[in-house]
XYZ file of C-alpha atoms in Angstrom:
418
model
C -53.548 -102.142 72.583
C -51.460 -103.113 75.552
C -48.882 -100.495 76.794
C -47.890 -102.154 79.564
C -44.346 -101.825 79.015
C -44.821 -97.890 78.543
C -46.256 -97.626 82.077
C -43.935 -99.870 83.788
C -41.286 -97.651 82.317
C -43.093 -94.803 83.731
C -43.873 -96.315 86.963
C -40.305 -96.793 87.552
C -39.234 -92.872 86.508
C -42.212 -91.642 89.131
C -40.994 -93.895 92.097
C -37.222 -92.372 91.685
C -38.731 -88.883 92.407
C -38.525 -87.459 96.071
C -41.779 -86.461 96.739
C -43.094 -90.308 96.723
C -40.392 -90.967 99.919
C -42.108 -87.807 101.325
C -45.454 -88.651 101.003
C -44.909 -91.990 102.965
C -44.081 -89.695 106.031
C -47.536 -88.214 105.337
C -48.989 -92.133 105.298
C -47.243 -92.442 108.507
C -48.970 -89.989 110.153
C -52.306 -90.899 108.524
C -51.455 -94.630 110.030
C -50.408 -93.512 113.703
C -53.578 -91.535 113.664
C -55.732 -95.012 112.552
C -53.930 -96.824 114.841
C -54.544 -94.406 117.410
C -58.025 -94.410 117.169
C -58.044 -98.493 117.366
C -57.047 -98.691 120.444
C -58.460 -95.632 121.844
C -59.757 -96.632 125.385
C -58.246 -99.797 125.177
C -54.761 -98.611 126.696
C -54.604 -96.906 130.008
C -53.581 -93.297 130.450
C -50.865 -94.605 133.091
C -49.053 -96.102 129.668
C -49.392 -92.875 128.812
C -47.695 -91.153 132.221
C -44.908 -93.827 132.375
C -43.619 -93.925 128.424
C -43.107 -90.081 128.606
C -45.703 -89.674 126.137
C -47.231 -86.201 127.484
C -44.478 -84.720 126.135
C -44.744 -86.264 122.267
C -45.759 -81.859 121.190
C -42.687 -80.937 122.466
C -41.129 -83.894 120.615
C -43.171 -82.594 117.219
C -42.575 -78.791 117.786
C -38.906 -79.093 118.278
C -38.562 -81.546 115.226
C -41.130 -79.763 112.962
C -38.786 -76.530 113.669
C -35.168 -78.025 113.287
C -36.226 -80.183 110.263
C -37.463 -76.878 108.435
C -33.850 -75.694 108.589
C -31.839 -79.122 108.464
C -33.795 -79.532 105.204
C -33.165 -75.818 103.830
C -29.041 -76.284 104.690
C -28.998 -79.605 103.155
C -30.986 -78.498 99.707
C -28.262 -75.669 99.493
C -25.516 -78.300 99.542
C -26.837 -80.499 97.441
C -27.654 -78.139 94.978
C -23.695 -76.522 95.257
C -22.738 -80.232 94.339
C -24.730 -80.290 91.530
C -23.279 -76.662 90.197
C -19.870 -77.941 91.395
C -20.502 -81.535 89.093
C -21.311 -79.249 86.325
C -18.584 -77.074 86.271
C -15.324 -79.736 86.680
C -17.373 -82.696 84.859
C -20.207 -81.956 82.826
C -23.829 -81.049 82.601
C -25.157 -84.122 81.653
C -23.713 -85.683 84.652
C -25.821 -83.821 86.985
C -28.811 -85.993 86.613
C -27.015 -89.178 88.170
C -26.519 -87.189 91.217
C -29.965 -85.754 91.496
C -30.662 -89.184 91.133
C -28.296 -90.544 93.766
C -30.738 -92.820 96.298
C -29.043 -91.805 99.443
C -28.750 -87.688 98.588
C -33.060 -88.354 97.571
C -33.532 -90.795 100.684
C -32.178 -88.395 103.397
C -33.741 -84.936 101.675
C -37.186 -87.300 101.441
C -36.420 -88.005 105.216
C -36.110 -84.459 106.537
C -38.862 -83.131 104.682
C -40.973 -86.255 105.448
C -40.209 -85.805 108.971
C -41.289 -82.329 109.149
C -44.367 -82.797 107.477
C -44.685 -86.101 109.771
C -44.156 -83.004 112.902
C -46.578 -80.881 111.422
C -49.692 -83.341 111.126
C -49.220 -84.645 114.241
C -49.382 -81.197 115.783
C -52.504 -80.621 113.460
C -53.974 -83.495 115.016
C -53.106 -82.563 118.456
C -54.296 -79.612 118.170
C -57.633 -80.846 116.724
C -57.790 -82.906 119.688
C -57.675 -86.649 117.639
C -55.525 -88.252 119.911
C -57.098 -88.729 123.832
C -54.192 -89.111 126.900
C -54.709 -93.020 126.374
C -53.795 -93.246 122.490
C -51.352 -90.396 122.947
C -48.442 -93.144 123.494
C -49.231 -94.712 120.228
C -48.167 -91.545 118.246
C -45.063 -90.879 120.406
C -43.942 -94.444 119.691
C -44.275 -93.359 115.722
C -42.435 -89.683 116.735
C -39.817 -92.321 118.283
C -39.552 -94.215 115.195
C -39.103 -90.495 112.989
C -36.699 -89.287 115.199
C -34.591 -92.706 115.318
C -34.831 -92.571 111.240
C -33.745 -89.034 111.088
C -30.752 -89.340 113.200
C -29.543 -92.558 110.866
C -30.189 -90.022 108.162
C -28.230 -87.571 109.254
C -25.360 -89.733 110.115
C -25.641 -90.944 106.292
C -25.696 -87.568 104.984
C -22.348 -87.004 106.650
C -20.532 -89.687 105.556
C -22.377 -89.248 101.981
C -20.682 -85.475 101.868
C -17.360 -86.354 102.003
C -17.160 -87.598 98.083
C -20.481 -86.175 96.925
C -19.815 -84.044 93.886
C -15.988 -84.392 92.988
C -14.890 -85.692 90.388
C -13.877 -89.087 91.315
C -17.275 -89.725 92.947
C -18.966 -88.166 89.461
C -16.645 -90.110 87.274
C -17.690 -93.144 89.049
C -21.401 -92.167 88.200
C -20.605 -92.136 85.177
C -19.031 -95.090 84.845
C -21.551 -97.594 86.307
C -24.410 -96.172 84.475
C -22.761 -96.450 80.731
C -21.385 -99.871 82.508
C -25.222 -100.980 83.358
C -26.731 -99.238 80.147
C -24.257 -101.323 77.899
C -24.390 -105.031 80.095
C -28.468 -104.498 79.476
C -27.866 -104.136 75.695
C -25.188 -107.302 75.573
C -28.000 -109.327 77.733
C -30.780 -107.786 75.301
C -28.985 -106.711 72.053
C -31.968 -106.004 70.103
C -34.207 -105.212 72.690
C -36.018 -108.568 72.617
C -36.923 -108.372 68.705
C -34.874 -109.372 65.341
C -31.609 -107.594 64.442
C -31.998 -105.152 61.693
C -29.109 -106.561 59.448
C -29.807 -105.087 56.082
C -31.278 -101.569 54.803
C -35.244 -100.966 55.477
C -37.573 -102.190 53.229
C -39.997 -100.133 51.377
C -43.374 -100.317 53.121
C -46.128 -97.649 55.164
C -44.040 -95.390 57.245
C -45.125 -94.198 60.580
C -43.153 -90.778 61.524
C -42.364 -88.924 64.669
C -45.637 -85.936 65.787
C -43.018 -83.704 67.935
C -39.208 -83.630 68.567
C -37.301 -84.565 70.791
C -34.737 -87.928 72.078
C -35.962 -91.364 72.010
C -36.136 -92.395 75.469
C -38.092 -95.795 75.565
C -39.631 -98.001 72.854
C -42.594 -100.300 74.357
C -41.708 -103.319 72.650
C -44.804 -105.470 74.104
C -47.144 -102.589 72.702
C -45.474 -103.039 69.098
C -45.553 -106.630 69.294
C -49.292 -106.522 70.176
C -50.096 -104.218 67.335
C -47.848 -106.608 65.278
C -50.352 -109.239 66.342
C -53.501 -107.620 65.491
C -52.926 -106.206 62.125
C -50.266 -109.277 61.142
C -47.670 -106.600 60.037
C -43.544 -106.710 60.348
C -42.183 -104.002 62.278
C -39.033 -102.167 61.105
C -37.765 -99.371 64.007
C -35.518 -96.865 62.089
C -34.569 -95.240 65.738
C -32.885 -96.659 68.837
C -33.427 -94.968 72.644
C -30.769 -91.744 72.235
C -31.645 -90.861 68.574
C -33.072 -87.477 68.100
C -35.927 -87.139 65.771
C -38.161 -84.555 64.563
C -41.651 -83.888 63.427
C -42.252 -86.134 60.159
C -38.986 -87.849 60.474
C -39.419 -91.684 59.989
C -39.894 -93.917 63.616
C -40.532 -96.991 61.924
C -41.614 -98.818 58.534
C -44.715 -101.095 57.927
C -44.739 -104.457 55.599
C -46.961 -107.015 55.792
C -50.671 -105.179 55.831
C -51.789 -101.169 56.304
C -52.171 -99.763 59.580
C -54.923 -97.635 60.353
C -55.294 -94.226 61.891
C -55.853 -95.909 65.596
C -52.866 -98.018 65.144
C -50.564 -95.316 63.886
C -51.404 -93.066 66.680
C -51.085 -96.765 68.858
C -47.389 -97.465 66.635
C -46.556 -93.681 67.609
C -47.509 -93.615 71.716
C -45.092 -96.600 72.100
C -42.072 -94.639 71.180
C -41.578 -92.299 74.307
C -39.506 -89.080 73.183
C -38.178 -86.603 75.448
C -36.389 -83.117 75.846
C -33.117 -85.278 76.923
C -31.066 -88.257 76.355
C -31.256 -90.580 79.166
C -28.365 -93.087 80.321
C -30.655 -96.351 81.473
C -31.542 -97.385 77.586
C -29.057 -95.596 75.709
C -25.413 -97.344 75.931
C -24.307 -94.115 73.493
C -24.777 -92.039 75.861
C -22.446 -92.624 79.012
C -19.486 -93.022 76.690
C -20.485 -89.756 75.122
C -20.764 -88.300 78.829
C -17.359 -89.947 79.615
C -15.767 -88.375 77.022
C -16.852 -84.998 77.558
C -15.650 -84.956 81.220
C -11.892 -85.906 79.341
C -12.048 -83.505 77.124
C -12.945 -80.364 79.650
C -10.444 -81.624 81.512
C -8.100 -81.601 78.391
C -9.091 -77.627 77.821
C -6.696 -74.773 78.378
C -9.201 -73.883 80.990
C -8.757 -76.646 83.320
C -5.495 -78.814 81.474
C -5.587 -81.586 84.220
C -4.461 -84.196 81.622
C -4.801 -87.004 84.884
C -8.519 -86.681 84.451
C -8.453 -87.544 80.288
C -6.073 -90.845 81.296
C -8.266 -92.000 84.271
C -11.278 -91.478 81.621
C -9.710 -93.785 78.945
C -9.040 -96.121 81.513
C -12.762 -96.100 82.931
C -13.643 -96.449 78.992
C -11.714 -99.369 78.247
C -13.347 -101.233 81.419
C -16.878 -100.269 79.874
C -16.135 -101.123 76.158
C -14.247 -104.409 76.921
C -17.951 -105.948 78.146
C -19.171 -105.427 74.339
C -16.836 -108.149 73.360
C -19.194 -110.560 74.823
C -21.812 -112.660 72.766
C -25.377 -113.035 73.668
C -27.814 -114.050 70.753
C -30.692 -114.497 72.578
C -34.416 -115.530 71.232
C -36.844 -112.951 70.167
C -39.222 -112.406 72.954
C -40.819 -109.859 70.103
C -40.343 -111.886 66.557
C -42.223 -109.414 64.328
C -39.916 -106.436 65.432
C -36.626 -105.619 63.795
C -34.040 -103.659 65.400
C -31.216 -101.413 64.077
C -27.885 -103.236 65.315
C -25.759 -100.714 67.794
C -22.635 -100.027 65.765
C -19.305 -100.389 67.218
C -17.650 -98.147 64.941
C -20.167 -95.779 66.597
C -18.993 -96.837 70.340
C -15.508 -96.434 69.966
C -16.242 -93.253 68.227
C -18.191 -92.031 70.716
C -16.089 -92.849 73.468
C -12.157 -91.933 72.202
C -12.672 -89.449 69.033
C -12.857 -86.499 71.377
C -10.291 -87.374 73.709
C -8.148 -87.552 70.449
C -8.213 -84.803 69.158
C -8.381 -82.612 72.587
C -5.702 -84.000 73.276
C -3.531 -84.401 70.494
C -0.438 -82.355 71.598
C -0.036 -84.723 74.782
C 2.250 -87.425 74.334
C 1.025 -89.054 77.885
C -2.705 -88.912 76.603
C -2.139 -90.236 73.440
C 0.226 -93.111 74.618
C -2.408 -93.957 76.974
C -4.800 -93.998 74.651
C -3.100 -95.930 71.729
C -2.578 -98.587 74.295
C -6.359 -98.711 75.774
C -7.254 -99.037 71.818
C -4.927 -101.733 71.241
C -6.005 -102.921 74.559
C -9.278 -103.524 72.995
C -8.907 -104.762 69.852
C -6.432 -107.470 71.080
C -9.634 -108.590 73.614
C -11.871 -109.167 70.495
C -10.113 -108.484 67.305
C -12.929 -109.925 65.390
C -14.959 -107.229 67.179
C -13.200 -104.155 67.523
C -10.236 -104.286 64.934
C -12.057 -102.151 62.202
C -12.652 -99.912 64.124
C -9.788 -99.493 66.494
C -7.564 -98.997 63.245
C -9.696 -96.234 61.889
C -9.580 -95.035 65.365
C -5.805 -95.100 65.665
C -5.255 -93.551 62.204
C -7.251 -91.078 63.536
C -5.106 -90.277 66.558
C -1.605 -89.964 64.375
C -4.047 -87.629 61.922
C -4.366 -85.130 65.101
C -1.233 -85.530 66.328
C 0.542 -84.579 62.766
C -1.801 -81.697 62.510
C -1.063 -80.336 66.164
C 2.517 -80.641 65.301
C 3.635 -82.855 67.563
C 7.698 -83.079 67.410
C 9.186 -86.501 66.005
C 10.563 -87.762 69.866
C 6.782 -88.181 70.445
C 5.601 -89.449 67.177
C 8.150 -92.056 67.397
C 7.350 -93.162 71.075
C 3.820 -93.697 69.604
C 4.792 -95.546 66.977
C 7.236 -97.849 69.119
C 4.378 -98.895 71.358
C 3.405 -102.811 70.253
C 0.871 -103.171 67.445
C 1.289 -99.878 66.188
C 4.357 -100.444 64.159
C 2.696 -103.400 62.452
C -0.146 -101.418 61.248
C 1.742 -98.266 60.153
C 4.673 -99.129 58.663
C 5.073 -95.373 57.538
């Protein structure tokens, strides 16, 4: 069975972690020492004399000491933004900023850097280098220390927005944004839409529980191939299943043990719902950070409007059509439902917000917003949506002068005549 897709998908979660940046400072050292030892004898110690290369352990020492602390001071603030993130925002928007490329570049530069420091004192001290190949590692210590000081520079700038809200919010944003464009560009993840109710047939269930973070299409279609069976996936990336509960049904022929186990591996579960395959997810994210904001707690009602505004720009993408051809015709896919979207994304800030005329007029008009971009699309369930807001807003007790400045907004007194 091919799970190529599975360990592409993998591939690209292990190259996002930190430690791979640092240990290409430990390659570097590895390469200066190769190099080094190339062209031992073969450059003359007066290169050596005139570059200022007797002093590349005093270069090391002094970096391999100030790096140690840089890196220690810099953890500590990255790790307040995070807490900081969490608190105003969200939880679940931490892991876009530990996932931030410049906050994982820099922190994989000054650790790199010292570990860089400390090898090439290791090999200094080991006596690796002679005086003539000396200049060929403080022409790499050059290189580390020019690096580091562009890092540093970065990390300054990078500090002035890291962490507040608007810089989290705009996390957010672009990864429900890029989430929901890859669905729209791949709307049934390369197989069949799911259109009707599954069929009856051999059902392969879930052997632990957890979220469904990545389906290996090519793997399915292969098994598809072999055993000359139609796939039907009950789950999309962001559903939570548990042990027993159905991932997918069978027609077409009987899968054995092998391919079960095969049909099983290619759904990847997790302890956590991810943003890069589950469109749900960022709206759901979103819509959280509005309604903290909306809390007694906080009541910072400017955060819940800027939300529904950031919402509207990510929802009004779904309103394009892409119908593309199956790239995996033996595998049907459950259809994302919009209902579910705009559910997702406004039913908490709704009813958080109920008693807040300027919430609620904003988001009456982001709804009607949408459905007038693609009534065809969104009109179901913007209605429901906005018979749901003047349900809240009745049961809050909102007084008439605000009910009424609702209901004067356009489109709303067409649809509720009462």
């Amino acid at each position: 069975m091919q799970n190529t897709g599975r360990y592409l998908w993998l591939l690209h979660n292990i190259l996002r972690k930190i430690w791979v940046r640092v240990a290409g400072f430990a390659l570097l050292a590895i390469l200066s020492l190769v190099i080094a030892h190339l062209f031992s004898g073969r450059l003359p110690v007066e290169l050596t004399q005139r570059s200022g290369a007797a002093v590349v352990e005093d270069l090391l020492t002094i970096l391999a000491t100030s790096m140690l602390a840089v890196t220690t001071f810099s953890l500590s603030i990255a790790v307040s933004a995070f807490a900081a993130a969490a608190n105003s925002a969200t939880p679940r928007a931490t892991a876009l900023l530990q996932e931030d490329n410049t906050t994982q570049n820099v922190l994989a530069t000054f650790i790199g850097s010292f570990v860089f420091s400390l090898l090439g004192l290791i090999a200094l001290s080991a006596g690796l280098y002679d005086e003539s190949s000396r200049s060929v590692l403080f022409a790499f210590t050059i290189v580390v220390i020019v690096w580091v000081i562009v890092a540093l520079i970065r990390w300054t700038n990078h500090l002035m927005n890291f962490g507040r809200m608007g810089d989290t919010l705009g996390r957010v944003e672009a990864a429900a944004s890029d989430s929901l464009a890859a669905r729209i560009q791949n709307p049934y993840l390369g197989g069949k839409p799911l259109l009707s109710s599954l069929p009856q047939g051999q059902r392969v269930c879930a052997a632990s529980t957890g979220y469904v973070q990545h389906i290996d299409m090519p793997a399915l279609q292969a098994i598809a191939d072999k055993s000359g069976a139609n796939i039907y996936l009950c789950q999309l990336p962001g559903h939570f299943v548990y042990n027993g509960k159905p991932l997918m049904v069978i027609t077409g022929a009987q899968l054995d043990s092998e391919a079960v186990s095969a049909a099983c591996a290619a759904i990847v579960l997790g302890t956590a719902r991810t943003f890069a395959e589950d469109p749900r997810f960022g709206l759901i994210v979103m819509a959280e950070i509005a309604s903290r904001a909306l809390s007694p707690a906080v009541n910072d009602p400017g955060t819940a409007i800027d939300v529904v505004g950031r919402l509207l720009r990510v929802l009004s993408r779904w309103s394009e059509k892409n119908e593309p051809e199956p790239s995996f015709p033996d595998i049907h896919v459950p259809v994302v439902s919009v209902k579910d979207l705009v559910t997702d994304a406004f039913r908490p800030i709704a009813r958080d917000g109920a008693a807040l005329i300027e919430v609620q007029c904003r988001l009456v008009k982001a709804l009607l917003a949408l459905k007038d971009q693609a009534p065809e699309v969104f009109g179901e369930a913007v209605n429901a949506m906005l018979a749901y807001i003047l349900d809240c807003m009745s049961v809050a007790g909102v007084v008439s002068a605000d009910m009424d400045e609702v209901m004067k907004i356009d489109g709303m007194a067409q649809l509720f005549n009462n």
